[in-house]
Coordinates of C-alpha atoms in Angstrom, one line a residue:
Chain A
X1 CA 34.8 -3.2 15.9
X2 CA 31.7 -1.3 15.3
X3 CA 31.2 2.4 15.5
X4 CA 28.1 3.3 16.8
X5 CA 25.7 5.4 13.8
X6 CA 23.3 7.5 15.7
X7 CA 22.0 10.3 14.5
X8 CA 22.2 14.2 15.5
X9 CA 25.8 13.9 16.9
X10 CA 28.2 16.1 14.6
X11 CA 27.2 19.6 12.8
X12 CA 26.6 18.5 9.6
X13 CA 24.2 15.9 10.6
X14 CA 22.0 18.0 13.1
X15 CA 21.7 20.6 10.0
X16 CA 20.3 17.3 8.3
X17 CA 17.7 17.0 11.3
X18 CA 16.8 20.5 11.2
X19 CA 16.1 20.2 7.6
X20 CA 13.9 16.9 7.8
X21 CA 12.2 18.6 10.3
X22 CA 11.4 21.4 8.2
X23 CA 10.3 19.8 5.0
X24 CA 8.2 17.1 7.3
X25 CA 6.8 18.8 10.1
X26 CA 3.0 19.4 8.7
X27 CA 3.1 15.3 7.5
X28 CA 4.3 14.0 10.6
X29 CA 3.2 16.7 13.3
X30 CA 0.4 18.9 12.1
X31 CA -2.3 16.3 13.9
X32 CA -0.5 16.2 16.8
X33 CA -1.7 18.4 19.3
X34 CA -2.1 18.3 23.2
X35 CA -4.9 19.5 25.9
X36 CA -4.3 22.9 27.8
X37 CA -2.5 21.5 31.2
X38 CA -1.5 18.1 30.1
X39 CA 1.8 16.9 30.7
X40 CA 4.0 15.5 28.3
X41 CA 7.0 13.5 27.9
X42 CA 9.2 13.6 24.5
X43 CA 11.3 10.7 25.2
X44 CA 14.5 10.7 23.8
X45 CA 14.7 14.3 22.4
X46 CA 17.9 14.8 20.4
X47 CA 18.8 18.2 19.7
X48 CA 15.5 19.3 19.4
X49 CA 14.4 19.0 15.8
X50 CA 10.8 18.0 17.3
X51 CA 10.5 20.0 20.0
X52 CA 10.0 23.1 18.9
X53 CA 7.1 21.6 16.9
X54 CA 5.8 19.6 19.8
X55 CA 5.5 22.6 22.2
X56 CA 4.2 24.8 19.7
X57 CA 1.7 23.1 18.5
X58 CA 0.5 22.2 22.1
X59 CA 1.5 25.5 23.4
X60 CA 0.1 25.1 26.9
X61 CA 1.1 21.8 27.7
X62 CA 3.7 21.2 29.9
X63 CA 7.1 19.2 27.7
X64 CA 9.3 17.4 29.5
X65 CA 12.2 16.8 27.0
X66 CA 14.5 14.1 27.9
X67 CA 17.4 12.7 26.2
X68 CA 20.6 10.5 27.4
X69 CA 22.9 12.5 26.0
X70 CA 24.1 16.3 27.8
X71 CA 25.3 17.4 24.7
X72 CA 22.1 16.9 22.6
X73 CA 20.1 18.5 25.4
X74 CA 22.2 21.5 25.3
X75 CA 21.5 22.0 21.6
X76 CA 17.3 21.2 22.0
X77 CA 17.6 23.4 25.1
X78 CA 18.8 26.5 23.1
X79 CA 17.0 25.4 19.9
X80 CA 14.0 25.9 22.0
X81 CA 15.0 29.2 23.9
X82 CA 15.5 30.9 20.1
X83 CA 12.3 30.0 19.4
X84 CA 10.6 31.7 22.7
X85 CA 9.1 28.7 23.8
X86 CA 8.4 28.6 27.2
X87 CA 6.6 24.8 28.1
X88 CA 9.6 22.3 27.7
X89 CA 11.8 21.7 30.7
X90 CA 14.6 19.4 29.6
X91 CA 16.0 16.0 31.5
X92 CA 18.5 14.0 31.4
X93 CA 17.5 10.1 31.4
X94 CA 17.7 6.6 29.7
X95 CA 14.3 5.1 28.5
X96 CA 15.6 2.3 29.3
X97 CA 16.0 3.5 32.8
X98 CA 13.4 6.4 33.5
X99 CA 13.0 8.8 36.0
X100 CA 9.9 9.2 36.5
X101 CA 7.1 8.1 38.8
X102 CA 5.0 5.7 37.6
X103 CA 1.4 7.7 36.1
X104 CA 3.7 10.8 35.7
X105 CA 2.5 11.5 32.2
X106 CA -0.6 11.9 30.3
X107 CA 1.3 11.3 26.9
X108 CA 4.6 10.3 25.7
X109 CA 5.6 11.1 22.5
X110 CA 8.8 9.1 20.8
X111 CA 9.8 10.6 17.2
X112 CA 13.1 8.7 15.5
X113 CA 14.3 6.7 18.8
X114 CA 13.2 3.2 18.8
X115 CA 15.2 2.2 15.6
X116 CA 18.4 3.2 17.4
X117 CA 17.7 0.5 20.5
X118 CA 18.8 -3.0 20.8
X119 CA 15.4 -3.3 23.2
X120 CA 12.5 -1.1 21.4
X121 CA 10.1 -3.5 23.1
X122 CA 11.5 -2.6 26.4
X123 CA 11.4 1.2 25.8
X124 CA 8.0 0.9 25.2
X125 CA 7.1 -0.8 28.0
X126 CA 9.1 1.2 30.3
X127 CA 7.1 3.9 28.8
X128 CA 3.7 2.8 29.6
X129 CA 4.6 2.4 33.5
X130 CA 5.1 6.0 33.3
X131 CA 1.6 7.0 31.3
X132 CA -1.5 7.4 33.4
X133 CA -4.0 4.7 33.0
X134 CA -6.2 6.0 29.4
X135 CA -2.6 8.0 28.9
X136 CA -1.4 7.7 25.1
X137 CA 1.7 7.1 23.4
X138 CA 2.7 8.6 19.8
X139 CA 5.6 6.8 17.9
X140 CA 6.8 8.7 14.4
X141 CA 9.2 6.6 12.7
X142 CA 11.0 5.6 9.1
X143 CA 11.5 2.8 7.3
X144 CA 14.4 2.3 5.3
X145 CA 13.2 -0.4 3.1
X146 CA 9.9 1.8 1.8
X147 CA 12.5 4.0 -0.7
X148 CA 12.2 3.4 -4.2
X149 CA 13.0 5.9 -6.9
X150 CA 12.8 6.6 -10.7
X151 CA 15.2 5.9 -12.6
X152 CA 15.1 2.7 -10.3
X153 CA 19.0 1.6 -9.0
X154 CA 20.6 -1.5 -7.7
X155 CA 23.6 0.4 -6.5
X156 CA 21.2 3.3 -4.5
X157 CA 19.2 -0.3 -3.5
X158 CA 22.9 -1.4 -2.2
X159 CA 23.5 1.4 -0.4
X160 CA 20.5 2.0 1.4
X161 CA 20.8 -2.1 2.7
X162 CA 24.2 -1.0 3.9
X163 CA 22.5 1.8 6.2
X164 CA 20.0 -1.2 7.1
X165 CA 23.2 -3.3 7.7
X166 CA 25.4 -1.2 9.7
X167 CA 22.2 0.3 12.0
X168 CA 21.5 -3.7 12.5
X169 CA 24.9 -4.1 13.7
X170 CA 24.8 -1.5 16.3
X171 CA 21.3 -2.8 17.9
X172 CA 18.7 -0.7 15.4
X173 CA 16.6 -1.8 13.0
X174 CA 16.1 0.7 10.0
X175 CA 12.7 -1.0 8.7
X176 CA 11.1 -0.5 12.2
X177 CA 8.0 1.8 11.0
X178 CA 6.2 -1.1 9.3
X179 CA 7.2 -3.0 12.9
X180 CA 5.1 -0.7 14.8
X181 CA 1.7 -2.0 15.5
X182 CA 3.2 -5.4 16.7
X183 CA 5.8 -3.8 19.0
X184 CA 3.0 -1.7 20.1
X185 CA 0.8 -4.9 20.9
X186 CA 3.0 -6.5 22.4
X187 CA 3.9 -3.8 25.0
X188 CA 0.3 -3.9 25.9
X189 CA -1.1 -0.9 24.4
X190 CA -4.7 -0.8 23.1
X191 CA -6.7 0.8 21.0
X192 CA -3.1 1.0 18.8
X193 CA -4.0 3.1 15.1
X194 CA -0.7 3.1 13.0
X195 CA -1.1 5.5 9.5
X196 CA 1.8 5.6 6.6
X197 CA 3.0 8.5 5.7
X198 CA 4.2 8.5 2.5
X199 CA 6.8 11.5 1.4
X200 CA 6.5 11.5 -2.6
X201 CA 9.1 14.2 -4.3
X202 CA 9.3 14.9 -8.2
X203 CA 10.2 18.3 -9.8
X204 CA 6.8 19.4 -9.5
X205 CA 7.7 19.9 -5.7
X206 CA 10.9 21.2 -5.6
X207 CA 11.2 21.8 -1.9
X208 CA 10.2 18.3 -1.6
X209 CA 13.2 17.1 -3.4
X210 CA 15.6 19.6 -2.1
X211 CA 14.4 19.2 1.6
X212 CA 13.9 15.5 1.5
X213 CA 15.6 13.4 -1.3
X214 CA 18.5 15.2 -1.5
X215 CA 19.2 17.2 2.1
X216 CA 17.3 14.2 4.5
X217 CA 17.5 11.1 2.9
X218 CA 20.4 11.4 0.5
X219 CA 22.8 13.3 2.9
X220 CA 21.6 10.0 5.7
X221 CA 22.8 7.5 2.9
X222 CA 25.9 9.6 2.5
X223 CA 26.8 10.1 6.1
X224 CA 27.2 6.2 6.5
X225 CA 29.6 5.9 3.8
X226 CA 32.9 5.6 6.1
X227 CA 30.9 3.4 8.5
X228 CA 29.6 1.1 5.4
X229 CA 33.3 0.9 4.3
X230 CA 35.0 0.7 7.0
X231 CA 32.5 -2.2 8.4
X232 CA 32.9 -4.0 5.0
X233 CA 29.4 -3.9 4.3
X234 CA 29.5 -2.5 0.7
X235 CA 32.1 -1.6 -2.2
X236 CA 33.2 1.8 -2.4
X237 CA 32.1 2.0 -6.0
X238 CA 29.4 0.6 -5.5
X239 CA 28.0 3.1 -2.7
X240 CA 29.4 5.6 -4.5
X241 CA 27.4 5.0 -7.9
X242 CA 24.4 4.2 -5.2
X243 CA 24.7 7.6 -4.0
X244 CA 25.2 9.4 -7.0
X245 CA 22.0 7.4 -8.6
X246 CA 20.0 8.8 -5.5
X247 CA 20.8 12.4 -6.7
X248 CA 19.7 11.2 -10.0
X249 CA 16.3 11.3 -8.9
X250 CA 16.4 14.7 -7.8
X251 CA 16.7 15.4 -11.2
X252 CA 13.7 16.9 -13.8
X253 CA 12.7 13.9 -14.6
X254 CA 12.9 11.7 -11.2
X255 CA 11.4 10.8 -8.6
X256 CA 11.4 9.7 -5.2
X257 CA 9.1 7.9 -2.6
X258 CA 10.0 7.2 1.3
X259 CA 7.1 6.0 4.3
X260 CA 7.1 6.9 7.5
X261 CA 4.7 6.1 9.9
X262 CA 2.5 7.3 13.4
X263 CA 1.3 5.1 15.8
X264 CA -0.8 6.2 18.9
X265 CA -1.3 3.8 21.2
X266 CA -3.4 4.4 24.9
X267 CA -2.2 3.0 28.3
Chain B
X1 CA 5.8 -18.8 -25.5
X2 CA 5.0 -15.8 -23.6
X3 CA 1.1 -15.9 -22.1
X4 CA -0.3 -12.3 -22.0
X5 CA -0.9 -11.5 -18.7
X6 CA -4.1 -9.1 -18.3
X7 CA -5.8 -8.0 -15.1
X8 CA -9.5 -8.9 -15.7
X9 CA -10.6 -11.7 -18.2
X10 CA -12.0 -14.3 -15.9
X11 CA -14.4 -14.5 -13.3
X12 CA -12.3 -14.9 -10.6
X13 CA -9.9 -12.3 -11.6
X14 CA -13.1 -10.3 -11.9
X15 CA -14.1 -10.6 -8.1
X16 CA -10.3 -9.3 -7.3
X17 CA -10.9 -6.3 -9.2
X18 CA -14.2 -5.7 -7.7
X19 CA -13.0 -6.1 -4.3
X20 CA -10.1 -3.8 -4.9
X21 CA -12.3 -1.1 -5.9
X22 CA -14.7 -1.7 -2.7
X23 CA -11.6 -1.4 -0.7
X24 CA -10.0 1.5 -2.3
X25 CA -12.4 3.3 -3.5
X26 CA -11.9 6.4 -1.0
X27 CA -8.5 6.6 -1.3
X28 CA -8.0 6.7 -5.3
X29 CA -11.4 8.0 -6.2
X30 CA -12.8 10.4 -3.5
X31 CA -11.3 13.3 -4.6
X32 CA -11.9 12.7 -8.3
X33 CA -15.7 14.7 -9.7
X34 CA -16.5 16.5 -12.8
X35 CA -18.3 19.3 -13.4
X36 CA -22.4 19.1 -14.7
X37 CA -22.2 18.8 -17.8
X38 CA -18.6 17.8 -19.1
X39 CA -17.3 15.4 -21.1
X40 CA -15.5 12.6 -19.5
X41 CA -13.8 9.6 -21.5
X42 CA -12.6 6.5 -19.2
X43 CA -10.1 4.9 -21.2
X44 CA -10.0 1.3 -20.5
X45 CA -12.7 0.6 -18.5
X46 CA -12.1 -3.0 -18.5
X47 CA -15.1 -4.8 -16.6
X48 CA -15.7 -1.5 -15.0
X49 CA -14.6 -2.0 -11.7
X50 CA -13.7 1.9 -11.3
X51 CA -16.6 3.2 -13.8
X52 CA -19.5 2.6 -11.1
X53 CA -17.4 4.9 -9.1
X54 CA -16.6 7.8 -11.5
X55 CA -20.0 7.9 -12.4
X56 CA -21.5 8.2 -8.8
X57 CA -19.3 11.1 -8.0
X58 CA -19.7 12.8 -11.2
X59 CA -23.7 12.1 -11.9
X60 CA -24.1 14.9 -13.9
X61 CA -21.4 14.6 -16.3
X62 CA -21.8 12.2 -19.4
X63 CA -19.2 9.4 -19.5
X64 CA -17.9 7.6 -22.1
X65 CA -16.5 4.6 -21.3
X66 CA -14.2 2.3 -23.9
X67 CA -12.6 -0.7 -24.1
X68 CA -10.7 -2.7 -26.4
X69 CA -12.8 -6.2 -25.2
X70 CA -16.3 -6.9 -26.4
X71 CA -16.3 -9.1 -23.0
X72 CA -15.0 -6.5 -20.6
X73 CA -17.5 -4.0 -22.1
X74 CA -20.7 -6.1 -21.7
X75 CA -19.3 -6.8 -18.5
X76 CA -19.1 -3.0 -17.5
X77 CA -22.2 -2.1 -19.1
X78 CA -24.0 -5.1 -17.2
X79 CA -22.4 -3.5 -13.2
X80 CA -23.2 0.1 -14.3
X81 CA -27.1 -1.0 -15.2
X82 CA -27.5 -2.7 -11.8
X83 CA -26.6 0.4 -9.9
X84 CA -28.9 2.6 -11.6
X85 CA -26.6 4.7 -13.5
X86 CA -27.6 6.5 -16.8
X87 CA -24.3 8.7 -17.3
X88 CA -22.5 6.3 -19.0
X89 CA -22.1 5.3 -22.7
X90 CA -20.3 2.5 -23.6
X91 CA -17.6 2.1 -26.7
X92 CA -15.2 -0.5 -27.9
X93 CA -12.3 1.2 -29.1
X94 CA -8.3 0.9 -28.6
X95 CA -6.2 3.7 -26.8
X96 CA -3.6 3.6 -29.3
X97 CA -5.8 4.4 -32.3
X98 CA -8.7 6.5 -30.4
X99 CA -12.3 6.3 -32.3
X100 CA -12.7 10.2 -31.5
X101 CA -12.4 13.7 -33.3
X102 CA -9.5 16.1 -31.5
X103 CA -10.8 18.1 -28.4
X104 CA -14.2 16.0 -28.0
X105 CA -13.4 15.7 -24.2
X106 CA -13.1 17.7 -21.4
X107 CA -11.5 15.4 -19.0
X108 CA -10.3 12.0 -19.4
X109 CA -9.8 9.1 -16.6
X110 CA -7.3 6.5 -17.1
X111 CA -7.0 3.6 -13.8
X112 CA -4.6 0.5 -13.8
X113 CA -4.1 0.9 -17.4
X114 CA -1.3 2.1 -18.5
X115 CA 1.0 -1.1 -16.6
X116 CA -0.5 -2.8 -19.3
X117 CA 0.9 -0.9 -22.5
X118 CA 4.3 -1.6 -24.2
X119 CA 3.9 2.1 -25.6
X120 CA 2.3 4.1 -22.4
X121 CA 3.9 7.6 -23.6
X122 CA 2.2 6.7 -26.9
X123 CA -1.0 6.1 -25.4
X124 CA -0.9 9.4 -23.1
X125 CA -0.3 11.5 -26.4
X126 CA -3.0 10.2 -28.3
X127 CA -5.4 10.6 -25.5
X128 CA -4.0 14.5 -24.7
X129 CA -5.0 14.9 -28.5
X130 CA -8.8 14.2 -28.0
X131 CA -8.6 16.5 -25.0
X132 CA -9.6 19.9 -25.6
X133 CA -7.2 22.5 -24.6
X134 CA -7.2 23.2 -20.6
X135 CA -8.7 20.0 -20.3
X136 CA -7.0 17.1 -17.7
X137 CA -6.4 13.7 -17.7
X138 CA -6.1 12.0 -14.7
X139 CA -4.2 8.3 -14.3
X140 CA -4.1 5.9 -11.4
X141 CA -1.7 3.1 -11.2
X142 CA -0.1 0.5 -8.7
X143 CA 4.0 0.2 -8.3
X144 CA 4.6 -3.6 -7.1
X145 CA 7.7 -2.1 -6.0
X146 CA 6.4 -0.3 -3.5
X147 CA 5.2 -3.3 -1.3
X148 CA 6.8 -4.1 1.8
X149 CA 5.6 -5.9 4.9
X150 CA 5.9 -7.4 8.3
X151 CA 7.7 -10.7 8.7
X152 CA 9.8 -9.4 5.7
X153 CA 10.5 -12.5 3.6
X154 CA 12.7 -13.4 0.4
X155 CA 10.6 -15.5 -0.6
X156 CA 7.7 -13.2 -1.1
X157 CA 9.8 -10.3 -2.6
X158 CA 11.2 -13.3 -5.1
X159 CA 7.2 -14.2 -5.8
X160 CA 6.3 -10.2 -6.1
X161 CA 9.0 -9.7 -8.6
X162 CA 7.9 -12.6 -10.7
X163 CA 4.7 -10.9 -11.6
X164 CA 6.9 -7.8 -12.3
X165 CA 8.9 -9.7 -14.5
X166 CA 5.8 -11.5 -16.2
X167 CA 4.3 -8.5 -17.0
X168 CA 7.9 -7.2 -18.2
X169 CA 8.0 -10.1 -20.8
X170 CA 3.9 -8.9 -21.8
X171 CA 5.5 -5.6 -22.7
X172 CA 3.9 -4.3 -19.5
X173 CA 5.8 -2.5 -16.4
X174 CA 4.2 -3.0 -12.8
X175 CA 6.5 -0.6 -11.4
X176 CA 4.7 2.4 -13.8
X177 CA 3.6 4.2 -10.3
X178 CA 6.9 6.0 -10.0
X179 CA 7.2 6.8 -13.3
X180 CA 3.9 8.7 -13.9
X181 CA 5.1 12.0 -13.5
X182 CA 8.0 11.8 -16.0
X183 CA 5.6 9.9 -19.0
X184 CA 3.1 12.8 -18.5
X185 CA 5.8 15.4 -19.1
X186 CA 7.4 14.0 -22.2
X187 CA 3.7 13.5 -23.4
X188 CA 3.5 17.4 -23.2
X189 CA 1.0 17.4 -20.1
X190 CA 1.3 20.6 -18.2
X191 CA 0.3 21.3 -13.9
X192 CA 1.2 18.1 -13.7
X193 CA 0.2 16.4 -9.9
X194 CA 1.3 13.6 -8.5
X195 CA 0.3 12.2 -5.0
X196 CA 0.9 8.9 -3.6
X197 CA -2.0 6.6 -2.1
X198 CA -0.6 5.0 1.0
X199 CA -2.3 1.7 1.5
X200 CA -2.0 0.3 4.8
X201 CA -3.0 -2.9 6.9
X202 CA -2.7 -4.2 10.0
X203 CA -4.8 -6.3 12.9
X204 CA -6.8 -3.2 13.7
X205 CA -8.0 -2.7 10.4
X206 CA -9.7 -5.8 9.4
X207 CA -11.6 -4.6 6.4
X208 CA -8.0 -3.2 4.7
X209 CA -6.3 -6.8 5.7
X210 CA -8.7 -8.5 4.0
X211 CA -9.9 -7.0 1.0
X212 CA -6.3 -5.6 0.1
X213 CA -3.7 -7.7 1.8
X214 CA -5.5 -11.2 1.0
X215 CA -8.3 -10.6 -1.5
X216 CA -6.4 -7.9 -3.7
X217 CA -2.7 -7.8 -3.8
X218 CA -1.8 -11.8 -2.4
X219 CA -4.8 -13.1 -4.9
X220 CA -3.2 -10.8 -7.7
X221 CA 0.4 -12.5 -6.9
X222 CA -1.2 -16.0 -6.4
X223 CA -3.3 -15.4 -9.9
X224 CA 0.6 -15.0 -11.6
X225 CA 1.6 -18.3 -10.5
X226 CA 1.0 -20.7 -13.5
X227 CA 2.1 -18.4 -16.2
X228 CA 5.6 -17.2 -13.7
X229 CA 6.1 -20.7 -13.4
X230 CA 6.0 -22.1 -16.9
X231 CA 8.3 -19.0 -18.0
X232 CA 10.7 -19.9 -15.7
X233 CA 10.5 -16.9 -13.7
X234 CA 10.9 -18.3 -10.5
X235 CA 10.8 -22.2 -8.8
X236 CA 7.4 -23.1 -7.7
X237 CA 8.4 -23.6 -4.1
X238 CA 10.0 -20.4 -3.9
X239 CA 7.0 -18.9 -5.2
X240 CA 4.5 -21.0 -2.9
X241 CA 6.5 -20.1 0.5
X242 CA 6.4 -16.0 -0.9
X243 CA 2.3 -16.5 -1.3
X244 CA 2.0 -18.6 2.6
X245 CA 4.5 -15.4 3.4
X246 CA 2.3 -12.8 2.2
X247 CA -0.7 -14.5 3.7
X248 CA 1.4 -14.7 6.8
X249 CA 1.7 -10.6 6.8
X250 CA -2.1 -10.9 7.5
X251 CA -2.4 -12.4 11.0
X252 CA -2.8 -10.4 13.9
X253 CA 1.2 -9.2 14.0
X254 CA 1.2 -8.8 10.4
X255 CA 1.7 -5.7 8.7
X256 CA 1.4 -4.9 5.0
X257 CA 2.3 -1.3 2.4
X258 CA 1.6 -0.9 -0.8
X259 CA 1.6 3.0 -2.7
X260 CA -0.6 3.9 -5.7
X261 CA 0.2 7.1 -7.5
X262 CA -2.5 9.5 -8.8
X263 CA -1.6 11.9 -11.3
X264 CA -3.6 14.9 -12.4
X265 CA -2.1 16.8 -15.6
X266 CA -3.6 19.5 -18.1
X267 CA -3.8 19.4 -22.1

């Protein structure tokens, strides 16, 4: 049987989120920024790890942050509070099913989401309906198959394909970013700009390998590893020298490269 | 018998490189001027595809830009004349046995180069040696490992790592992006920078799926195909299917990656 891998679900791996937001926020975020009185829709919000950026660099917007799951809500809801943010009001709901009125928004914004769904094509379009006419759409996500590293690895290759592997099996798809612009097109936005953007970590930027190749990336290879075994997707040793070798590239003479990328798409 | 495989020695190869540097020119270059006044050395200037360039943004520093080819350098000096600029000398010499006193530059500029060397922490010594001290040199170079795209395809990952292999056997390494940062510290460069160059292509960007996707990257792999063939690297079909599947990640739900590295470090 498979065992669902989604991400933000156990303490350990929403420290993980809370640290890939930190080391990533001005990359991904810092040009994303909303008009005074516009109202927003962060679909599928997790625990929060992009909330807090979202409303505070739009800080008099109106955020509606909806997720499927109570628990996650609970977490983004108080994650939020700490920080004395005061323009997200949290909702339960399914993109796949969502609860809005068509035209309710004048943006959606969708951050690490659509390579968790069997239908992201769906979610998009669902989306739209709910986006006035002119509205936009921003998508952030990762791509898996953009790592590569010095000293270069076939085991760390291996392991990372298991992640690819296992999140196939449940419904994701783990190389999605470089997937945008046609999923985009096809769910009839215009005007659709997709731009990489490329996290690059050697020991000339410490935080950047602390914060992203070994504490987000890394720590996300190594939280599959009972999955990946159990499934019988990789070899033990093999994802165990893979994950090791990551680490190696955290070291003084490594490096490490990883693409995400941000599509904005109008209604 | 192993071919040498060299970026730039015939005419059609020549038109690649030219339209590479039309099409990347903001990305690698833009943030790359000299002081009035200084002393630059471009080391391998080849047919000066990137000299036109370093001497626009820099037109009051004095350039000297060398080769090891006769051919390249009438070719250079031939494209620099044509655009009208005087800030460039022109001098056959070989990076691993440098034709210049210690210290007689300020800065130097090194582009798509260094793949080429068996010995590239040889060549990165010798040229911090004519650098006087405080002075920087700054490289540029691809990492064919680094390419990913949308359809993915076997096929054209087997035909991309058939050049990599070919220039392997030359004594070459077309993966040398990553590695930058490490050969510029064990050639005793200080402040060493590294930051990758994202290229990216899709349907609405017409001008990057054309002159990067087809005319530079697909024409560099389709270029390899004679000499990856007769080594043995890889079977021609195999090969042909990766080049119609790289042309393929050029239609209007294509999408296409590719990361250079710039690295700044001081003498």
């Amino acid at each position: 049987m498979t065992q669902a891998y989604v991400h933000g679900y156990d303490p350990k791996e929403q420290t993980r989120l809370q640290d890939q937001a930190m080391t990533l926020v001005d990359l991904l975020h810092s040009d994303t920024a909303y008009p005074p009185g516009s109202q927003i829709l962060e679909a599928g919000c997790g625990v929060g790890a992009q909330t807090v950026t979202l409303a505070r660099n739009s800080p008099r917007a109106s955020i509606v942050a909806m997720d499927i799951s109570e628990t996650s809500l609970a977490e983004a809801r108080h994650r939020v509070m700490l920080e004395g943010l005061t323009n997200v009001r949290f909702q339960r709901g399914d993109i796949l099913d969502l609860p809005f009125d068509p035209g309710s928004f004048d943006h959606v914004f969708v951050c690490f989401v659509l390579e968790h769904l069997k239908e992201p094509g769906l979610a998009l379009q669902n989306l739209k309906a709910c986006l006035r006419p002119g509205g936009t759409i921003t998508v952030i996500e990762g791509d898996h198959g953009s790592a590569f590293f010095h000293p270069d690895s076939d085991a760390a290759r291996a392991a990372i394909r298991s992640l690819v592997e296992l999140q196939a099996r449940t419904g994701g798809n783990a190389l999605i970013g470089r997937s945008l612009y046609p999923l985009l097109r096809r769910a009839g936005y215009r005007q659709i700009s997709v731009s990489p953007r490329t996290v690059y970590a050697d020991a000339g930027k410490p935080e950047m390998v602390d914060g992203f190749t070994k504490r987000t990336f890394t720590a996300m290879i190594e939280g599959a590893r009972q999955s990946a075994i159990r499934e019988g997707i990789v070899e033990p040793a093999v994802f165990d020298r893979g994950v090791r070798d990551l680490y190696r590239t955290a070291e003084r003479d490594g490096t490490f490269c990883y693409t995400f990328f941000k599509a904005v798409g109008t209604a």
